[in-house]
Amino acid sequence: MAIAADKARLAVREATADDIPAIVALSTRVYGEDNGYTQEMLRGQLTQFPQGQFVALYDGRVVGYCATFRASEALVMAPHTWRSITGGGYASRHEAAGDWLYGMEVCVDTAYRGLRIGRRLYDRRKQLCVNLGLRGIVFGGRLPGLARRMKRVGSAQAYVEAVRGGHLRDATLGFQLRNGFEPVGVLEGYLPYDTESLGYAAHMVWRNPKHADHPLVASVQHGGRFHERVRVATVQYQQRRVADFDGFATQVEYFVDVAADYSADFVVFPELFTLQLLSVENAPLSPADSIRSLTGYTQRFCELLTTLALRYNINIIGGSHPTVMDDGDIHNNCYVALRDGSLHVREKLHPTPNERHWWRITGGDSAQVIETDCGPIGIMICYDSEFPELGRHLTDQGALLLFVPFCTDTREGYLRVRYSSQARAIENQSYVVLSGNCGNLPGVNNFDIQYSQSCILTPCDFPFARDGVAADTTPNAEMVAFADLRLDTLIEARANGTVQNLKDRRHDLYSVQWRRKR
């Protein structure tokens, strides 16, 4: 069964003039008829600073809006009101050379607040700040719990400090604190009609950690969207019996939730981890019956990954899942669900002798990177990692991250994958992430024992982990390992590292030529 790549269901992009009526309608739904934006205000914002206005769309419907403009430090750090600093909502005080980004608006349709749209808009705003090389972001943040607690705390400043210290809870201010913003004071009379905040706002600042950039990294940052740091979570998944698909889905969601709670950009599951679904039958199945049973779950499995990626705002590398294709061939497919709602499929190219013998699995014939919001990524499923041509082909397409879902039964088999993946990390100056199974499934043919030690590997040079391992797991124990991977460090190492494997290739002597798909 072939699953084609879907279009993104949830996307964040720059706003255009065509979006104005939908943004007006959104602001009216959120703020009411009297306090929403007019078409004239929005046209002014887009005219002043078009690259600083963003919309979030769900199935083509505008469900979120973010407005910004550039301003000087003298302006944004001085006391001000929302109306005075935004020019009455028109962003007319935009300064093309301003070194701070001012956040004048983030609003989200209340019917879609379970999809972390606010977080996505904040992240896009931060990325714009980084790309432009600005000092940081400033805005006035609402204090919706202030009116109820003013007598208790005595002042708006005391209220902010109480929330910051964890003594009080404020949903809005707490969200901003969790997103890396810090209060530098309070703004009196910021929004006079905001009775919940008594007109006050927290004066919030996020400082760009990359303001003093290395020249090489700056050229990449300023050329477009670029994440210097990507957080990756690899799941060492324990196989155990499940009663039905819902039981399997509960386990998968648990790990996605954990990874998202730690703000991971990617969560990776092992190869063939969906064979756990064969335990539902509670009886040994022949290889043919096993594949037929697994293919019956393909649609539900893909829908599960897509739903979780959207709900938890995370990119999911869905291990692998054997599937009968439309032409009757059986492929070992990796389904990748991105947090924009799109689904991508990558086939294992090199089935092992056991896969060919027992499962009649054949290899795919294409290997393309997947464009994500953290840059292009490559997939190598287990045995694929032992062929250097594939890693080089993916790297030549721009991949900085290579993901290796694997399934090995013995330590020897595991070490083949690990050593090969470490070699791919060194020769391609890339990060390589491994995820494997542990535990066992009695009664499931050809899936009886597992050996794994999932890990996150780096090149071997001074800026990276001492032994080329950013994170490791305990062998054969269910757990999740995390690592923050610096993409800017990777780019700098490729250009100026102690060794420069990519740059120093002898193109005059050899090359990897990928045969065109017929």
Short mmCIF file of C-alpha atoms in Angstrom, two decimals:
data_model
loop_
_atom_site.label_atom_id
_atom_site.label_comp_id
_atom_site.label_asym_id
_atom_site.label_seq_id
_atom_site.Cartn_x
_atom_site.Cartn_y
_atom_site.Cartn_z
CA MET A 1 0.00 0.00 0.00
CA ALA A 2 1.60 3.27 -1.11
CA ILE A 3 1.01 6.41 0.94
CA ALA A 4 1.66 9.60 -1.03
CA ALA A 5 3.08 12.68 0.63
CA ASP A 6 0.28 14.91 1.90
CA LYS A 7 0.12 18.67 1.78
CA ALA A 8 0.77 20.45 5.05
CA ARG A 9 -2.42 20.90 7.08
CA LEU A 10 -0.92 23.46 9.46
CA ALA A 11 1.52 26.01 8.12
CA VAL A 12 2.99 29.36 9.19
CA ARG A 13 3.98 31.77 6.44
CA GLU A 14 4.37 35.47 5.74
CA ALA A 15 1.06 37.30 5.49
CA THR A 16 -0.02 38.86 2.22
CA ALA A 17 -2.61 41.44 1.23
CA ASP A 18 -4.94 38.60 0.24
CA ASP A 19 -5.01 37.49 3.89
CA ILE A 20 -6.32 40.82 5.21
CA PRO A 21 -10.05 39.96 5.24
CA ALA A 22 -9.35 36.68 7.04
CA ILE A 23 -7.12 38.42 9.61
CA VAL A 24 -9.81 41.03 10.23
CA ALA A 25 -12.31 38.23 10.83
CA LEU A 26 -9.87 36.44 13.15
CA SER A 27 -9.18 39.55 15.26
CA THR A 28 -12.92 40.20 15.52
CA ARG A 29 -13.49 36.64 16.78
CA VAL A 30 -10.70 37.00 19.32
CA TYR A 31 -11.13 40.64 20.49
CA GLY A 32 -14.70 41.51 19.58
CA GLU A 33 -16.14 43.96 17.08
CA ASP A 34 -14.75 47.12 18.74
CA ASN A 35 -11.19 46.00 19.41
CA GLY A 36 -10.28 44.01 16.31
CA TYR A 37 -8.03 45.22 13.50
CA THR A 38 -9.33 47.14 10.51
CA GLN A 39 -8.25 46.49 6.96
CA GLU A 40 -6.43 49.83 6.97
CA MET A 41 -4.35 48.89 10.02
CA LEU A 42 -3.34 45.58 8.50
CA ARG A 43 -2.48 47.17 5.18
CA GLY A 44 -0.27 49.60 7.06
CA GLN A 45 1.52 46.76 8.89
CA LEU A 46 2.14 44.90 5.64
CA THR A 47 3.34 48.01 3.86
CA GLN A 48 5.73 49.03 6.64
CA PHE A 49 7.39 45.62 7.21
CA PRO A 50 5.99 42.83 5.02
CA GLN A 51 8.48 40.16 6.14
CA GLY A 52 7.51 40.69 9.78
CA GLN A 53 3.84 39.69 9.56
CA PHE A 54 2.85 36.02 9.75
CA VAL A 55 -0.31 33.97 9.51
CA ALA A 56 -0.95 30.44 10.77
CA LEU A 57 -3.24 28.41 8.53
CA TYR A 58 -5.03 25.17 9.34
CA ASP A 59 -6.44 23.45 6.25
CA GLY A 60 -6.17 26.80 4.48
CA ARG A 61 -8.07 28.77 7.17
CA VAL A 62 -6.31 31.66 8.96
CA VAL A 63 -6.27 30.66 12.64
CA GLY A 64 -3.38 32.77 13.95
CA TYR A 65 -1.73 36.11 13.28
CA CYS A 66 1.59 37.61 14.39
CA ALA A 67 2.63 41.24 13.74
CA THR A 68 6.06 42.82 14.28
CA PHE A 69 8.14 45.83 13.29
CA ARG A 70 11.70 47.02 13.79
CA ALA A 71 12.57 49.82 16.20
CA SER A 72 15.51 51.37 18.02
CA GLU A 73 16.59 50.40 21.51
CA ALA A 74 15.83 53.90 22.76
CA LEU A 75 12.22 53.53 21.68
CA VAL A 76 11.43 49.98 22.79
CA MET A 77 13.16 50.20 26.17
CA ALA A 78 11.51 53.47 27.21
CA PRO A 79 8.05 53.55 28.87
CA HIS A 80 5.32 53.38 26.24
CA THR A 81 1.76 52.33 25.51
CA TRP A 82 0.64 49.93 22.80
CA ARG A 83 -1.06 52.72 20.85
CA SER A 84 1.92 55.06 21.01
CA ILE A 85 4.59 52.57 20.00
CA THR A 86 2.55 50.92 17.22
CA GLY A 87 1.31 54.19 15.76
CA GLY A 88 -2.26 53.35 16.60
CA GLY A 89 -1.96 49.78 15.30
CA TYR A 90 -0.52 50.69 11.89
CA ALA A 91 3.14 49.84 12.72
CA SER A 92 3.93 53.31 11.44
CA ARG A 93 6.90 53.68 13.81
CA HIS A 94 8.78 50.95 11.98
CA GLU A 95 12.47 51.81 11.49
CA ALA A 96 14.20 49.94 8.68
CA ALA A 97 17.51 50.14 10.56
CA GLY A 98 16.04 49.38 13.98
CA ASP A 99 18.07 46.84 15.93
CA TRP A 100 15.16 45.36 17.94
CA LEU A 101 12.06 43.50 16.79
CA TYR A 102 8.90 44.74 18.46
CA GLY A 103 6.08 42.23 18.86
CA MET A 104 2.85 44.16 18.54
CA GLU A 105 0.47 41.22 18.16
CA VAL A 106 -0.06 37.48 18.51
CA CYS A 107 -3.62 36.24 18.36
CA VAL A 108 -4.95 32.70 17.94
CA ASP A 109 -8.44 31.47 17.17
CA THR A 110 -9.77 29.97 20.41
CA ALA A 111 -11.13 26.96 18.51
CA TYR A 112 -7.55 25.94 17.54
CA ARG A 113 -5.61 26.54 20.76
CA GLY A 114 -4.82 22.87 21.25
CA LEU A 115 -2.30 22.91 18.36
CA ARG A 116 0.35 25.15 19.99
CA ILE A 117 -0.11 27.77 17.30
CA GLY A 118 1.04 30.53 19.64
CA ARG A 119 4.30 28.67 20.19
CA ARG A 120 4.79 28.30 16.45
CA LEU A 121 4.25 32.02 15.89
CA TYR A 122 6.67 32.89 18.69
CA ASP A 123 9.26 30.55 17.18
CA ARG A 124 8.82 32.11 13.74
CA ARG A 125 9.26 35.56 15.26
CA LYS A 126 12.47 34.44 16.99
CA GLN A 127 13.75 33.00 13.74
CA LEU A 128 13.12 36.29 11.95
CA CYS A 129 15.06 38.10 14.67
CA VAL A 130 17.98 35.70 14.29
CA ASN A 131 17.93 35.87 10.49
CA LEU A 132 18.04 39.66 10.57
CA GLY A 133 20.84 39.68 13.16
CA LEU A 134 18.83 41.89 15.55
CA ARG A 135 19.54 42.31 19.24
CA GLY A 136 16.32 40.69 20.34
CA ILE A 137 12.52 40.99 20.71
CA VAL A 138 10.52 43.33 22.94
CA PHE A 139 6.79 43.52 23.62
CA GLY A 140 4.20 44.29 26.26
CA GLY A 141 2.62 41.13 27.67
CA ARG A 142 -0.86 40.99 29.20
CA LEU A 143 -1.36 40.16 32.89
CA PRO A 144 -4.86 38.67 32.89
CA GLY A 145 -4.69 37.54 36.52
CA LEU A 146 -3.69 40.93 37.93
CA ALA A 147 -7.16 42.39 38.60
CA ARG A 148 -8.14 39.41 40.76
CA ARG A 149 -4.94 39.56 42.82
CA MET A 150 -4.07 43.25 42.97
CA LYS A 151 -5.15 43.63 46.60
CA ARG A 152 -3.12 40.61 47.57
CA VAL A 153 0.13 41.55 45.78
CA GLY A 154 -0.08 45.35 46.04
CA SER A 155 1.41 46.30 42.64
CA ALA A 156 1.79 45.13 39.06
CA GLN A 157 5.56 44.79 39.54
CA ALA A 158 5.06 42.57 42.60
CA TYR A 159 2.60 40.45 40.64
CA VAL A 160 5.13 39.91 37.83
CA GLU A 161 7.81 38.95 40.33
CA ALA A 162 5.45 36.52 42.09
CA VAL A 163 4.64 34.77 38.81
CA ARG A 164 8.30 34.74 37.83
CA GLY A 165 9.22 33.18 41.19
CA GLY A 166 6.57 30.48 40.87
CA HIS A 167 4.40 31.77 43.73
CA LEU A 168 1.47 32.67 41.45
CA ARG A 169 0.26 31.35 38.13
CA ASP A 170 -0.62 33.47 35.12
CA ALA A 171 -1.31 31.56 31.90
CA THR A 172 -0.16 34.34 29.57
CA LEU A 173 2.94 35.48 31.46
CA GLY A 174 3.84 31.87 32.27
CA PHE A 175 3.70 30.97 28.57
CA GLN A 176 6.04 33.84 27.73
CA LEU A 177 8.49 32.93 30.50
CA ARG A 178 8.58 29.33 29.28
CA ASN A 179 9.39 30.63 25.81
CA GLY A 180 12.55 32.35 26.99
CA PHE A 181 11.27 35.90 27.55
CA GLU A 182 12.19 37.82 30.69
CA PRO A 183 10.43 40.81 32.30
CA VAL A 184 12.46 44.01 32.60
CA GLY A 185 9.66 46.02 34.22
CA VAL A 186 6.00 46.90 33.79
CA LEU A 187 4.28 49.30 31.40
CA GLU A 188 1.49 51.36 32.93
CA GLY A 189 -1.51 52.24 30.79
CA TYR A 190 -0.29 49.92 28.03
CA LEU A 191 -3.79 48.76 27.05
CA PRO A 192 -6.28 50.90 28.99
CA TYR A 193 -9.27 48.78 27.94
CA ASP A 194 -7.66 45.57 29.24
CA THR A 195 -9.55 45.42 32.53
CA GLU A 196 -8.17 42.00 33.49
CA SER A 197 -4.65 43.47 33.42
CA LEU A 198 -5.80 46.82 34.88
CA GLY A 199 -4.19 48.40 31.81
CA TYR A 200 -0.73 47.13 32.79
CA ALA A 201 1.62 44.96 30.74
CA ALA A 202 4.83 43.15 31.53
CA HIS A 203 7.75 44.70 29.62
CA MET A 204 9.17 41.50 28.07
CA VAL A 205 12.52 40.96 26.35
CA TRP A 206 14.11 38.04 24.49
CA ARG A 207 17.78 38.55 23.67
CA ASN A 208 19.10 36.99 20.48
CA PRO A 209 21.78 34.50 21.60
CA LYS A 210 23.33 34.72 18.14
CA HIS A 211 23.65 38.48 17.87
CA ALA A 212 27.46 38.29 17.84
CA ASP A 213 27.71 35.73 15.05
CA HIS A 214 30.68 34.09 13.46
CA PRO A 215 30.84 35.62 9.94
CA LEU A 216 30.35 32.25 8.25
CA VAL A 217 27.27 31.43 10.32
CA ALA A 218 25.89 34.92 9.86
CA SER A 219 25.97 34.55 6.10
CA VAL A 220 23.90 31.37 6.40
CA GLN A 221 21.51 32.83 8.99
CA HIS A 222 20.83 35.96 7.01
CA GLY A 223 20.25 33.99 3.84
CA GLY A 224 17.01 32.46 5.12
CA ARG A 225 15.41 30.40 7.86
CA PHE A 226 18.11 28.58 9.82
CA HIS A 227 18.00 26.89 13.22
CA GLU A 228 21.40 26.98 14.92
CA ARG A 229 20.26 24.50 17.58
CA VAL A 230 18.04 21.47 17.05
CA ARG A 231 16.93 19.29 19.97
CA VAL A 232 16.58 15.60 19.15
CA ALA A 233 14.99 12.81 21.20
CA THR A 234 15.68 9.16 20.39
CA VAL A 235 13.36 6.51 21.85
CA GLN A 236 14.76 3.14 22.87
CA TYR A 237 11.43 1.35 22.59
CA GLN A 238 10.58 -1.74 24.62
CA GLN A 239 8.54 -4.36 22.81
CA ARG A 240 5.65 -5.75 24.85
CA ARG A 241 2.30 -7.26 24.02
CA VAL A 242 -0.62 -4.94 23.27
CA ALA A 243 -4.28 -5.86 23.17
CA ASP A 244 -5.25 -3.63 20.25
CA PHE A 245 -4.15 -0.67 18.12
CA ASP A 246 -5.29 1.79 20.78
CA GLY A 247 -2.85 0.24 23.24
CA PHE A 248 -0.04 0.71 20.73
CA ALA A 249 -1.14 4.30 20.05
CA THR A 250 -1.11 5.07 23.78
CA GLN A 251 2.53 4.00 24.07
CA VAL A 252 3.58 6.00 21.00
CA GLU A 253 1.77 9.10 22.25
CA TYR A 254 3.44 8.76 25.64
CA PHE A 255 6.91 9.07 24.11
CA VAL A 256 5.87 11.88 21.75
CA ASP A 257 4.43 13.75 24.73
CA VAL A 258 7.66 13.29 26.71
CA ALA A 259 9.81 14.51 23.82
CA ALA A 260 7.54 17.51 23.21
CA ASP A 261 7.54 18.35 26.92
CA TYR A 262 11.31 18.69 26.67
CA SER A 263 10.89 20.97 23.61
CA ALA A 264 12.42 18.49 21.17
CA ASP A 265 12.25 19.31 17.46
CA PHE A 266 12.46 15.62 16.45
CA VAL A 267 11.50 12.35 18.10
CA VAL A 268 12.77 9.12 16.55
CA PHE A 269 11.31 5.61 16.84
CA PRO A 270 13.03 2.30 15.89
CA GLU A 271 12.84 0.21 12.75
CA LEU A 272 10.01 -2.36 12.68
CA PHE A 273 8.63 -1.18 16.01
CA THR A 274 5.11 -1.60 14.58
CA LEU A 275 5.64 -5.38 14.64
CA GLN A 276 4.32 -4.97 18.17
CA LEU A 277 0.90 -4.90 16.50
CA LEU A 278 1.32 -8.57 15.55
CA SER A 279 0.94 -9.43 19.22
CA VAL A 280 -2.71 -8.39 18.94
CA GLU A 281 -3.37 -11.68 17.13
CA ASN A 282 -1.92 -13.55 20.13
CA ALA A 283 -0.81 -16.36 17.82
CA PRO A 284 2.21 -16.96 15.57
CA LEU A 285 1.57 -15.83 12.01
CA SER A 286 3.30 -16.89 8.84
CA PRO A 287 5.44 -14.18 7.18
CA ALA A 288 2.78 -13.64 4.51
CA ASP A 289 -0.01 -13.33 7.08
CA SER A 290 2.15 -11.02 9.20
CA ILE A 291 2.73 -8.60 6.31
CA ARG A 292 -0.95 -8.70 5.39
CA SER A 293 -1.89 -7.91 8.99
CA LEU A 294 0.61 -5.05 9.26
CA THR A 295 -0.49 -3.49 5.98
CA GLY A 296 -4.00 -3.35 7.38
CA TYR A 297 -2.71 -0.95 10.04
CA THR A 298 -0.82 1.34 7.66
CA GLN A 299 -3.51 3.99 7.24
CA ARG A 300 -4.24 4.19 10.98
CA PHE A 301 -0.53 4.29 11.79
CA CYS A 302 0.05 7.20 9.39
CA GLU A 303 -2.97 9.07 10.75
CA LEU A 304 -1.65 8.53 14.29
CA LEU A 305 1.76 10.00 13.44
CA THR A 306 0.26 12.98 11.64
CA THR A 307 -2.19 13.73 14.46
CA LEU A 308 0.54 13.53 17.12
CA ALA A 309 2.96 15.69 15.11
CA LEU A 310 0.33 18.41 14.85
CA ARG A 311 -0.94 18.11 18.41
CA TYR A 312 2.49 18.13 20.04
CA ASN A 313 4.24 20.46 17.57
CA ILE A 314 7.07 18.02 16.87
CA ASN A 315 8.56 16.21 13.87
CA ILE A 316 8.21 12.42 14.18
CA ILE A 317 10.53 9.91 12.51
CA GLY A 318 8.15 6.96 12.62
CA GLY A 319 10.67 4.11 12.68
CA SER A 320 9.66 1.73 9.92
CA HIS A 321 6.61 -0.27 8.98
CA PRO A 322 6.51 -3.15 6.42
CA THR A 323 3.88 -2.39 3.77
CA VAL A 324 2.54 -4.08 0.67
CA MET A 325 2.89 -1.55 -2.13
CA ASP A 326 0.44 -0.98 -4.98
CA ASP A 327 2.54 -3.13 -7.33
CA GLY A 328 2.53 -6.05 -4.87
CA ASP A 329 6.11 -5.55 -3.67
CA ILE A 330 6.74 -5.44 0.07
CA HIS A 331 8.81 -2.46 1.25
CA ASN A 332 10.12 -1.55 4.68
CA ASN A 333 8.96 2.08 4.85
CA CYS A 334 9.80 4.91 7.21
CA TYR A 335 6.84 7.28 7.62
CA VAL A 336 7.86 10.78 8.68
CA ALA A 337 5.19 13.13 10.04
CA LEU A 338 6.17 16.79 10.26
CA ARG A 339 4.61 19.27 12.63
CA ASP A 340 3.11 21.20 9.72
CA GLY A 341 0.77 18.22 9.16
CA SER A 342 2.54 16.74 6.12
CA LEU A 343 3.45 13.06 5.81
CA HIS A 344 6.47 11.71 3.93
CA VAL A 345 7.55 8.17 3.06
CA ARG A 346 11.11 6.90 2.66
CA GLU A 347 11.86 3.29 1.69
CA LYS A 348 14.63 1.07 2.97
CA LEU A 349 16.99 0.55 0.05
CA HIS A 350 18.97 -2.43 1.34
CA PRO A 351 16.90 -5.27 2.87
CA THR A 352 18.98 -7.68 4.93
CA PRO A 353 19.23 -11.35 3.90
CA ASN A 354 16.76 -12.19 6.69
CA GLU A 355 14.26 -9.60 5.48
CA ARG A 356 14.50 -10.90 1.94
CA HIS A 357 14.15 -14.54 3.05
CA TRP A 358 11.48 -14.35 5.75
CA TRP A 359 9.44 -11.30 4.78
CA ARG A 360 10.05 -11.16 1.02
CA ILE A 361 10.94 -7.48 1.43
CA THR A 362 12.47 -5.74 -1.60
CA GLY A 363 14.41 -2.49 -1.59
CA GLY A 364 13.18 0.89 -2.76
CA ASP A 365 14.97 2.84 -5.46
CA SER A 366 15.04 6.49 -4.37
CA ALA A 367 16.53 8.49 -1.51
CA GLN A 368 15.59 12.13 -1.24
CA VAL A 369 16.00 14.46 1.70
CA ILE A 370 12.90 15.71 3.48
CA GLU A 371 12.56 19.46 3.88
CA THR A 372 11.68 20.28 7.49
CA ASP A 373 11.42 23.50 9.47
CA CYS A 374 14.88 22.64 10.85
CA GLY A 375 16.44 22.10 7.42
CA PRO A 376 16.72 19.06 5.15
CA ILE A 377 17.07 15.64 6.81
CA GLY A 378 17.99 12.19 5.52
CA ILE A 379 16.69 8.72 6.44
CA MET A 380 18.83 5.57 6.45
CA ILE A 381 16.97 2.52 7.77
CA CYS A 382 19.28 0.17 9.70
CA TYR A 383 21.29 -1.79 7.05
CA ASP A 384 21.22 1.31 4.81
CA SER A 385 23.67 2.96 7.20
CA GLU A 386 26.30 0.35 6.29
CA PHE A 387 26.55 1.67 2.72
CA PRO A 388 28.53 4.93 2.58
CA GLU A 389 27.11 5.95 -0.79
CA LEU A 390 23.66 6.61 0.66
CA GLY A 391 24.88 8.90 3.45
CA ARG A 392 26.98 10.85 0.95
CA HIS A 393 24.04 11.14 -1.46
CA LEU A 394 21.81 12.58 1.29
CA THR A 395 24.55 14.94 2.45
CA ASP A 396 25.08 16.20 -1.08
CA GLN A 397 21.41 17.15 -1.10
CA GLY A 398 21.99 19.34 1.95
CA ALA A 399 21.20 17.05 4.91
CA LEU A 400 22.84 18.00 8.21
CA LEU A 401 20.89 15.40 10.20
CA LEU A 402 20.74 11.70 9.29
CA PHE A 403 18.24 9.48 11.12
CA VAL A 404 18.82 5.72 11.46
CA PRO A 405 15.90 3.69 12.85
CA PHE A 406 17.35 0.20 13.41
CA CYS A 407 16.39 -3.25 14.63
CA THR A 408 19.14 -5.70 15.60
CA ASP A 409 18.95 -8.99 17.50
CA THR A 410 22.56 -9.38 18.67
CA ARG A 411 25.36 -7.12 19.86
CA GLU A 412 27.39 -7.91 16.76
CA GLY A 413 24.55 -6.75 14.53
CA TYR A 414 24.07 -3.62 16.59
CA LEU A 415 27.76 -2.72 16.44
CA ARG A 416 27.74 -3.00 12.64
CA VAL A 417 25.06 -0.32 12.55
CA ARG A 418 26.69 1.84 15.22
CA TYR A 419 30.21 1.78 13.79
CA SER A 420 28.88 2.41 10.28
CA SER A 421 26.79 5.33 11.51
CA GLN A 422 29.77 6.81 13.32
CA ALA A 423 31.70 6.60 10.07
CA ARG A 424 28.84 8.37 8.25
CA ALA A 425 28.98 11.15 10.87
CA ILE A 426 32.71 11.61 10.37
CA GLU A 427 32.96 11.34 6.61
CA ASN A 428 29.92 13.56 5.98
CA GLN A 429 30.48 15.90 8.94
CA SER A 430 26.87 15.28 9.93
CA TYR A 431 24.88 14.33 12.99
CA VAL A 432 23.51 10.77 12.97
CA VAL A 433 20.67 9.66 15.28
CA LEU A 434 20.05 5.96 16.02
CA SER A 435 16.90 4.47 17.57
CA GLY A 436 16.43 0.77 18.36
CA ASN A 437 14.12 -1.75 20.05
CA CYS A 438 14.60 -3.65 23.28
CA GLY A 439 12.46 -6.30 24.98
CA ASN A 440 10.82 -9.23 23.20
CA LEU A 441 7.58 -10.44 21.67
CA PRO A 442 7.08 -14.18 22.30
CA GLY A 443 4.99 -15.72 19.55
CA VAL A 444 5.88 -13.16 16.88
CA ASN A 445 7.96 -14.98 14.30
CA ASN A 446 11.40 -13.55 13.43
CA PHE A 447 11.12 -10.86 16.11
CA ASP A 448 12.01 -12.79 19.22
CA ILE A 449 15.10 -11.05 20.72
CA GLN A 450 16.46 -7.50 20.52
CA TYR A 451 19.75 -5.76 21.26
CA SER A 452 20.05 -1.98 21.13
CA GLN A 453 21.90 0.99 22.52
CA SER A 454 20.32 4.02 20.88
CA CYS A 455 22.56 7.04 20.54
CA ILE A 456 23.15 10.44 18.93
CA LEU A 457 26.48 10.66 17.13
CA THR A 458 28.59 13.63 16.04
CA PRO A 459 31.71 14.20 13.95
CA CYS A 460 34.98 13.85 15.83
CA ASP A 461 36.54 17.29 16.17
CA PHE A 462 37.09 19.88 18.90
CA PRO A 463 33.63 21.58 18.83
CA PHE A 464 31.80 18.28 19.34
CA ALA A 465 31.47 15.67 22.08
CA ARG A 466 34.82 14.25 23.19
CA ASP A 467 34.16 10.74 21.86
CA GLY A 468 31.79 11.70 19.04
CA VAL A 469 28.72 10.74 21.09
CA ALA A 470 26.31 13.55 22.00
CA ALA A 471 23.98 11.18 23.89
CA ASP A 472 23.91 7.47 24.70
CA THR A 473 21.49 5.05 26.33
CA THR A 474 21.85 2.09 28.65
CA PRO A 475 21.87 -1.07 26.52
CA ASN A 476 18.51 -2.87 26.33
CA ALA A 477 16.64 -0.56 28.71
CA GLU A 478 13.59 1.43 27.65
CA MET A 479 14.44 5.12 27.79
CA VAL A 480 14.68 8.38 25.88
CA ALA A 481 17.94 10.20 25.16
CA PHE A 482 18.13 13.89 24.26
CA ALA A 483 20.79 16.08 22.70
CA ASP A 484 21.02 19.65 21.51
CA LEU A 485 22.75 19.61 18.13
CA ARG A 486 24.40 22.80 16.90
CA LEU A 487 23.92 23.16 13.16
CA ASP A 488 25.99 26.34 13.05
CA THR A 489 28.90 24.43 14.60
CA LEU A 490 28.51 21.75 11.94
CA ILE A 491 28.66 24.32 9.13
CA GLU A 492 31.69 25.99 10.67
CA ALA A 493 33.45 22.61 11.04
CA ARG A 494 32.83 21.82 7.38
CA ALA A 495 34.48 25.07 6.42
CA ASN A 496 37.25 25.41 9.02
CA GLY A 497 37.52 22.12 10.95
CA THR A 498 40.70 20.26 11.80
CA VAL A 499 39.75 17.97 8.93
CA GLN A 500 37.31 18.92 6.18
CA ASN A 501 36.07 15.66 4.74
CA LEU A 502 33.49 17.14 2.43
CA LYS A 503 35.68 19.91 1.08
CA ASP A 504 38.72 17.65 0.60
CA ARG A 505 37.06 14.98 -1.53
CA ARG A 506 38.99 14.16 -4.73
CA HIS A 507 36.30 14.86 -7.32
CA ASP A 508 38.97 14.42 -9.99
CA LEU A 509 39.37 10.76 -8.97
CA TYR A 510 35.98 9.51 -7.79
CA SER A 511 32.34 10.45 -7.33
CA VAL A 512 28.99 8.98 -6.27
CA GLN A 513 26.64 8.93 -9.24
CA TRP A 514 23.01 8.23 -8.41
CA ARG A 515 21.12 6.48 -11.19
CA ARG A 516 18.05 8.33 -12.35
CA LYS A 517 14.77 6.69 -11.41
CA ARG A 518 13.10 5.32 -14.53
#
